[in-house]
């Protein structure tokens, strides 16, 4: 838009910095606070809290978090327009999540969900909703070999597709609707001094 003779006064060749952070963990709570690397164009304050209550045989976690979106240089560090010097990016994902699982000797089932808001400097605000349900079963249980078969269903939804790198976009994968079904298979075992694992 500035024309072929416009002077490129800024570049985005290198971003370096030092991240700061501190955390505290007990059997039931985890808390942390920190930053994206100081020295990036658009450093951000991050953190989270997670509660892991004891409810029978369930493996349960509930939490709130604010995390950096590290998909690209734009989403993580921010970028600068080479002509005007205007900065944008530095996207963070702030939201609530929960996950629950039940794991037994022969099988396991689990599920998770997250709702969050993605924001950045001069980046359009975006809403994310995602969930995952998975199960696996031990189909082979020999003294030195085990094999598992499973299924996993994922769903993502973003209010806006901001995958582009132009001003106002976030540079992170954000399909407005995404489904996936996977059927993982795994065989692992031991033979004398060797261990092996095959996955498909």
PDB file of C-alpha atoms in Angstrom:
ATOM      1  CA  UNK A   1       0.000   0.000   0.000  1.00  0.00           C
ATOM      2  CA  UNK A   2       2.926   2.348   0.619  1.00  0.00           C
ATOM      3  CA  UNK A   3       4.286   1.720  -2.887  1.00  0.00           C
ATOM      4  CA  UNK A   4       7.415  -0.028  -4.232  1.00  0.00           C
ATOM      5  CA  UNK A   5       9.734   2.837  -3.286  1.00  0.00           C
ATOM      6  CA  UNK A   6       8.694   2.932   0.386  1.00  0.00           C
ATOM      7  CA  UNK A   7      11.594   2.625   2.788  1.00  0.00           C
ATOM      8  CA  UNK A   8      11.585  -0.483   4.989  1.00  0.00           C
ATOM      9  CA  UNK A   9      12.697   0.955   8.316  1.00  0.00           C
ATOM     10  CA  UNK A  10      11.893  -2.013  10.569  1.00  0.00           C
ATOM     11  CA  UNK A  11      12.428  -5.742  10.380  1.00  0.00           C
ATOM     12  CA  UNK A  12      11.284  -8.852  12.238  1.00  0.00           C
ATOM     13  CA  UNK A  13      14.407 -10.953  11.833  1.00  0.00           C
ATOM     14  CA  UNK A  14      15.114 -11.744  15.489  1.00  0.00           C
ATOM     15  CA  UNK A  15      13.278 -11.812  18.803  1.00  0.00           C
ATOM     16  CA  UNK A  16      15.132 -12.664  21.996  1.00  0.00           C
ATOM     17  CA  UNK A  17      14.244 -12.353  25.652  1.00  0.00           C
ATOM     18  CA  UNK A  18      14.185 -13.893  29.086  1.00  0.00           C
ATOM     19  CA  UNK A  19      11.039 -15.391  30.593  1.00  0.00           C
ATOM     20  CA  UNK A  20      10.395 -14.950  34.307  1.00  0.00           C
ATOM     21  CA  UNK A  21       8.161 -17.223  36.347  1.00  0.00           C
ATOM     22  CA  UNK A  22       7.463 -18.674  39.757  1.00  0.00           C
ATOM     23  CA  UNK A  23       5.148 -21.476  40.849  1.00  0.00           C
ATOM     24  CA  UNK A  24       3.860 -23.278  43.901  1.00  0.00           C
ATOM     25  CA  UNK A  25       2.499 -26.850  44.011  1.00  0.00           C
ATOM     26  CA  UNK A  26       0.761 -29.002  46.640  1.00  0.00           C
ATOM     27  CA  UNK A  27      -1.077 -32.310  46.318  1.00  0.00           C
ATOM     28  CA  UNK A  28      -4.274 -30.457  45.416  1.00  0.00           C
ATOM     29  CA  UNK A  29      -3.282 -27.011  44.074  1.00  0.00           C
ATOM     30  CA  UNK A  30      -0.878 -25.614  41.511  1.00  0.00           C
ATOM     31  CA  UNK A  31      -0.357 -21.864  41.072  1.00  0.00           C
ATOM     32  CA  UNK A  32       2.076 -20.036  38.783  1.00  0.00           C
ATOM     33  CA  UNK A  33       2.707 -16.544  37.460  1.00  0.00           C
ATOM     34  CA  UNK A  34       5.231 -15.359  34.900  1.00  0.00           C
ATOM     35  CA  UNK A  35       5.843 -13.558  31.609  1.00  0.00           C
ATOM     36  CA  UNK A  36       6.507 -14.217  27.979  1.00  0.00           C
ATOM     37  CA  UNK A  37      10.158 -13.374  27.227  1.00  0.00           C
ATOM     38  CA  UNK A  38      11.050  -9.836  28.277  1.00  0.00           C
ATOM     39  CA  UNK A  39      12.711  -8.404  25.194  1.00  0.00           C
ATOM     40  CA  UNK A  40       9.960  -9.531  22.808  1.00  0.00           C
ATOM     41  CA  UNK A  41       8.090  -6.729  21.061  1.00  0.00           C
ATOM     42  CA  UNK A  42       4.917  -7.367  23.082  1.00  0.00           C
ATOM     43  CA  UNK A  43       5.687  -9.129  26.405  1.00  0.00           C
ATOM     44  CA  UNK A  44       2.669 -10.458  28.314  1.00  0.00           C
ATOM     45  CA  UNK A  45       1.913 -11.464  31.912  1.00  0.00           C
ATOM     46  CA  UNK A  46       0.858 -15.120  32.228  1.00  0.00           C
ATOM     47  CA  UNK A  47      -0.298 -17.442  34.981  1.00  0.00           C
ATOM     48  CA  UNK A  48      -2.744 -20.036  36.162  1.00  0.00           C
ATOM     49  CA  UNK A  49      -4.294 -21.931  39.038  1.00  0.00           C
ATOM     50  CA  UNK A  50      -5.343 -25.588  39.015  1.00  0.00           C
ATOM     51  CA  UNK A  51      -7.314 -27.577  41.588  1.00  0.00           C
ATOM     52  CA  UNK A  52      -7.127 -31.376  41.669  1.00  0.00           C
ATOM     53  CA  UNK A  53      -9.744 -32.617  44.148  1.00  0.00           C
ATOM     54  CA  UNK A  54      -9.841 -36.208  45.366  1.00  0.00           C
ATOM     55  CA  UNK A  55     -13.156 -37.754  44.277  1.00  0.00           C
ATOM     56  CA  UNK A  56     -13.135 -41.531  44.500  1.00  0.00           C
ATOM     57  CA  UNK A  57     -11.260 -43.151  41.609  1.00  0.00           C
ATOM     58  CA  UNK A  58     -11.686 -40.175  39.300  1.00  0.00           C
ATOM     59  CA  UNK A  59      -8.698 -38.194  38.090  1.00  0.00           C
ATOM     60  CA  UNK A  60     -10.173 -34.669  38.052  1.00  0.00           C
ATOM     61  CA  UNK A  61      -8.635 -31.241  37.399  1.00  0.00           C
ATOM     62  CA  UNK A  62     -10.244 -27.797  37.193  1.00  0.00           C
ATOM     63  CA  UNK A  63      -8.371 -24.644  36.360  1.00  0.00           C
ATOM     64  CA  UNK A  64      -8.092 -21.081  35.154  1.00  0.00           C
ATOM     65  CA  UNK A  65      -5.153 -19.988  33.036  1.00  0.00           C
ATOM     66  CA  UNK A  66      -3.686 -17.244  30.884  1.00  0.00           C
ATOM     67  CA  UNK A  67      -1.129 -18.705  28.447  1.00  0.00           C
ATOM     68  CA  UNK A  68       0.841 -17.500  25.443  1.00  0.00           C
ATOM     69  CA  UNK A  69      -0.175 -18.714  21.995  1.00  0.00           C
ATOM     70  CA  UNK A  70       3.142 -19.963  20.610  1.00  0.00           C
ATOM     71  CA  UNK A  71       1.958 -20.938  17.099  1.00  0.00           C
ATOM     72  CA  UNK A  72       4.111 -18.338  15.293  1.00  0.00           C
ATOM     73  CA  UNK A  73       6.454 -15.409  15.819  1.00  0.00           C
ATOM     74  CA  UNK A  74       3.447 -13.113  15.351  1.00  0.00           C
ATOM     75  CA  UNK A  75       1.250 -14.804  17.970  1.00  0.00           C
ATOM     76  CA  UNK A  76       4.085 -15.297  20.470  1.00  0.00           C
ATOM     77  CA  UNK A  77       6.406 -12.293  20.196  1.00  0.00           C
ATOM     78  CA  UNK A  78       4.467  -9.835  18.041  1.00  0.00           C
ATOM     79  CA  UNK A  79       5.597  -8.268  14.790  1.00  0.00           C
ATOM     80  CA  UNK A  80       6.211  -4.779  13.462  1.00  0.00           C
ATOM     81  CA  UNK A  81       4.972  -3.317  10.192  1.00  0.00           C
ATOM     82  CA  UNK A  82       8.186  -2.719   8.187  1.00  0.00           C
ATOM     83  CA  UNK A  83       7.008   0.689   6.908  1.00  0.00           C
ATOM     84  CA  UNK A  84       5.133   2.330   9.791  1.00  0.00           C
ATOM     85  CA  UNK A  85       6.651   0.414  12.716  1.00  0.00           C
ATOM     86  CA  UNK A  86       3.175  -0.309  14.143  1.00  0.00           C
ATOM     87  CA  UNK A  87       3.201  -3.456  16.318  1.00  0.00           C
ATOM     88  CA  UNK A  88       0.584  -6.186  16.615  1.00  0.00           C
ATOM     89  CA  UNK A  89       0.301  -9.755  17.906  1.00  0.00           C
ATOM     90  CA  UNK A  90       1.427 -11.143  21.272  1.00  0.00           C
ATOM     91  CA  UNK A  91      -1.698 -13.289  21.638  1.00  0.00           C
ATOM     92  CA  UNK A  92      -2.738 -14.825  24.974  1.00  0.00           C
ATOM     93  CA  UNK A  93      -5.407 -17.456  25.663  1.00  0.00           C
ATOM     94  CA  UNK A  94      -7.334 -16.765  28.899  1.00  0.00           C
ATOM     95  CA  UNK A  95      -9.993 -19.175  30.093  1.00  0.00           C
ATOM     96  CA  UNK A  96     -11.309 -22.044  32.180  1.00  0.00           C
ATOM     97  CA  UNK A  97     -10.848 -25.767  31.667  1.00  0.00           C
ATOM     98  CA  UNK A  98     -11.723 -29.085  33.212  1.00  0.00           C
ATOM     99  CA  UNK A  99     -10.593 -32.642  32.652  1.00  0.00           C
ATOM    100  CA  UNK A 100     -11.718 -35.944  34.119  1.00  0.00           C
ATOM    101  CA  UNK A 101     -10.500 -39.494  33.687  1.00  0.00           C
ATOM    102  CA  UNK A 102     -11.060 -42.989  35.006  1.00  0.00           C
ATOM    103  CA  UNK A 103      -8.138 -45.375  34.569  1.00  0.00           C
ATOM    104  CA  UNK A 104      -8.328 -49.096  35.292  1.00  0.00           C
ATOM    105  CA  UNK A 105      -6.024 -52.049  34.655  1.00  0.00           C
ATOM    106  CA  UNK A 106      -7.637 -52.956  31.307  1.00  0.00           C
ATOM    107  CA  UNK A 107      -9.193 -49.690  30.128  1.00  0.00           C
ATOM    108  CA  UNK A 108      -9.285 -45.936  30.525  1.00  0.00           C
ATOM    109  CA  UNK A 109     -11.771 -43.202  29.624  1.00  0.00           C
ATOM    110  CA  UNK A 110     -11.238 -39.450  29.771  1.00  0.00           C
ATOM    111  CA  UNK A 111     -12.742 -36.154  28.734  1.00  0.00           C
ATOM    112  CA  UNK A 112     -11.787 -32.487  28.758  1.00  0.00           C
ATOM    113  CA  UNK A 113     -13.291 -29.121  27.859  1.00  0.00           C
ATOM    114  CA  UNK A 114     -12.017 -25.559  27.594  1.00  0.00           C
ATOM    115  CA  UNK A 115     -13.653 -22.175  27.034  1.00  0.00           C
ATOM    116  CA  UNK A 116     -11.394 -19.176  26.529  1.00  0.00           C
ATOM    117  CA  UNK A 117     -10.882 -15.736  25.035  1.00  0.00           C
ATOM    118  CA  UNK A 118      -7.881 -14.966  22.825  1.00  0.00           C
ATOM    119  CA  UNK A 119      -6.636 -11.389  22.815  1.00  0.00           C
ATOM    120  CA  UNK A 120      -3.581  -9.521  21.575  1.00  0.00           C
ATOM    121  CA  UNK A 121      -2.315  -6.057  20.734  1.00  0.00           C
ATOM    122  CA  UNK A 122      -4.296  -4.775  17.727  1.00  0.00           C
ATOM    123  CA  UNK A 123      -5.556  -8.333  17.107  1.00  0.00           C
ATOM    124  CA  UNK A 124      -9.269  -9.022  16.853  1.00  0.00           C
ATOM    125  CA  UNK A 125     -10.635 -10.698  19.999  1.00  0.00           C
ATOM    126  CA  UNK A 126     -11.556 -14.349  19.491  1.00  0.00           C
ATOM    127  CA  UNK A 127     -13.540 -16.949  21.435  1.00  0.00           C
ATOM    128  CA  UNK A 128     -12.522 -20.636  21.627  1.00  0.00           C
ATOM    129  CA  UNK A 129     -14.570 -23.653  22.704  1.00  0.00           C
ATOM    130  CA  UNK A 130     -13.006 -27.100  22.619  1.00  0.00           C
ATOM    131  CA  UNK A 131     -13.598 -30.585  23.938  1.00  0.00           C
ATOM    132  CA  UNK A 132     -12.044 -34.033  23.752  1.00  0.00           C
ATOM    133  CA  UNK A 133     -13.347 -37.500  24.645  1.00  0.00           C
ATOM    134  CA  UNK A 134     -11.067 -40.540  24.556  1.00  0.00           C
ATOM    135  CA  UNK A 135     -11.009 -44.206  25.545  1.00  0.00           C
ATOM    136  CA  UNK A 136      -8.521 -47.036  25.292  1.00  0.00           C
ATOM    137  CA  UNK A 137      -8.542 -50.772  26.009  1.00  0.00           C
ATOM    138  CA  UNK A 138      -5.672 -53.160  26.673  1.00  0.00           C
ATOM    139  CA  UNK A 139      -6.184 -55.871  24.042  1.00  0.00           C
ATOM    140  CA  UNK A 140      -2.989 -57.813  24.840  1.00  0.00           C
ATOM    141  CA  UNK A 141      -1.643 -58.348  28.355  1.00  0.00           C
ATOM    142  CA  UNK A 142       1.257 -60.787  28.286  1.00  0.00           C
ATOM    143  CA  UNK A 143       4.139 -60.888  30.782  1.00  0.00           C
ATOM    144  CA  UNK A 144       6.461 -58.911  28.493  1.00  0.00           C
ATOM    145  CA  UNK A 145       4.063 -57.414  25.937  1.00  0.00           C
ATOM    146  CA  UNK A 146       1.078 -55.084  26.028  1.00  0.00           C
ATOM    147  CA  UNK A 147      -1.102 -53.730  23.243  1.00  0.00           C
ATOM    148  CA  UNK A 148      -3.714 -50.986  23.366  1.00  0.00           C
ATOM    149  CA  UNK A 149      -6.456 -49.848  21.004  1.00  0.00           C
ATOM    150  CA  UNK A 150      -8.310 -46.589  21.439  1.00  0.00           C
ATOM    151  CA  UNK A 151     -10.513 -43.888  20.024  1.00  0.00           C
ATOM    152  CA  UNK A 152     -10.376 -40.109  20.488  1.00  0.00           C
ATOM    153  CA  UNK A 153     -12.825 -37.442  19.345  1.00  0.00           C
ATOM    154  CA  UNK A 154     -11.810 -33.754  19.243  1.00  0.00           C
ATOM    155  CA  UNK A 155     -13.908 -30.666  18.586  1.00  0.00           C
ATOM    156  CA  UNK A 156     -12.700 -27.049  18.247  1.00  0.00           C
ATOM    157  CA  UNK A 157     -14.649 -23.903  17.475  1.00  0.00           C
ATOM    158  CA  UNK A 158     -13.313 -20.363  17.052  1.00  0.00           C
ATOM    159  CA  UNK A 159     -15.547 -17.328  16.572  1.00  0.00           C
ATOM    160  CA  UNK A 160     -13.123 -15.981  13.914  1.00  0.00           C
ATOM    161  CA  UNK A 161     -10.425 -17.444  11.682  1.00  0.00           C
ATOM    162  CA  UNK A 162      -7.382 -15.285  12.516  1.00  0.00           C
ATOM    163  CA  UNK A 163      -4.769 -17.569  10.933  1.00  0.00           C
ATOM    164  CA  UNK A 164      -3.397 -14.859   8.639  1.00  0.00           C
ATOM    165  CA  UNK A 165      -0.397 -12.588   9.260  1.00  0.00           C
ATOM    166  CA  UNK A 166      -1.853  -9.286   8.067  1.00  0.00           C
ATOM    167  CA  UNK A 167      -2.470  -6.466  10.533  1.00  0.00           C
ATOM    168  CA  UNK A 168      -5.326  -7.442  12.873  1.00  0.00           C
ATOM    169  CA  UNK A 169      -4.832 -11.195  12.475  1.00  0.00           C
ATOM    170  CA  UNK A 170      -3.142 -13.348  15.086  1.00  0.00           C
ATOM    171  CA  UNK A 171      -1.067 -15.824  13.105  1.00  0.00           C
ATOM    172  CA  UNK A 172      -2.469 -18.861  14.923  1.00  0.00           C
ATOM    173  CA  UNK A 173      -4.477 -21.836  13.627  1.00  0.00           C
ATOM    174  CA  UNK A 174      -8.112 -20.957  14.313  1.00  0.00           C
ATOM    175  CA  UNK A 175     -10.617 -22.867  12.178  1.00  0.00           C
ATOM    176  CA  UNK A 176     -14.196 -21.817  12.809  1.00  0.00           C
ATOM    177  CA  UNK A 177     -15.167 -25.482  13.099  1.00  0.00           C
ATOM    178  CA  UNK A 178     -12.889 -28.507  13.416  1.00  0.00           C
ATOM    179  CA  UNK A 179     -13.662 -32.170  14.141  1.00  0.00           C
ATOM    180  CA  UNK A 180     -11.253 -35.083  14.268  1.00  0.00           C
ATOM    181  CA  UNK A 181     -11.523 -38.773  15.066  1.00  0.00           C
ATOM    182  CA  UNK A 182      -8.374 -40.798  15.722  1.00  0.00           C
ATOM    183  CA  UNK A 183      -7.935 -44.530  16.291  1.00  0.00           C
ATOM    184  CA  UNK A 184      -4.559 -45.004  18.003  1.00  0.00           C
ATOM    185  CA  UNK A 185      -2.950 -48.442  18.228  1.00  0.00           C
ATOM    186  CA  UNK A 186       0.128 -49.185  20.326  1.00  0.00           C
ATOM    187  CA  UNK A 187       2.221 -52.323  21.011  1.00  0.00           C
ATOM    188  CA  UNK A 188       4.997 -52.175  23.599  1.00  0.00           C
ATOM    189  CA  UNK A 189       7.170 -54.796  25.178  1.00  0.00           C
ATOM    190  CA  UNK A 190      10.529 -56.145  26.202  1.00  0.00           C
ATOM    191  CA  UNK A 191      12.850 -58.822  24.853  1.00  0.00           C
ATOM    192  CA  UNK A 192      15.905 -59.539  26.983  1.00  0.00           C
ATOM    193  CA  UNK A 193      17.828 -56.228  27.160  1.00  0.00           C
ATOM    194  CA  UNK A 194      15.707 -54.550  24.472  1.00  0.00           C
ATOM    195  CA  UNK A 195      12.474 -52.604  24.806  1.00  0.00           C
ATOM    196  CA  UNK A 196      10.291 -51.592  21.896  1.00  0.00           C
ATOM    197  CA  UNK A 197       7.141 -49.672  21.042  1.00  0.00           C
ATOM    198  CA  UNK A 198       5.146 -49.502  17.825  1.00  0.00           C
ATOM    199  CA  UNK A 199       2.446 -46.901  17.294  1.00  0.00           C
ATOM    200  CA  UNK A 200      -0.023 -46.286  14.479  1.00  0.00           C
TER     201      UNK A 200
END
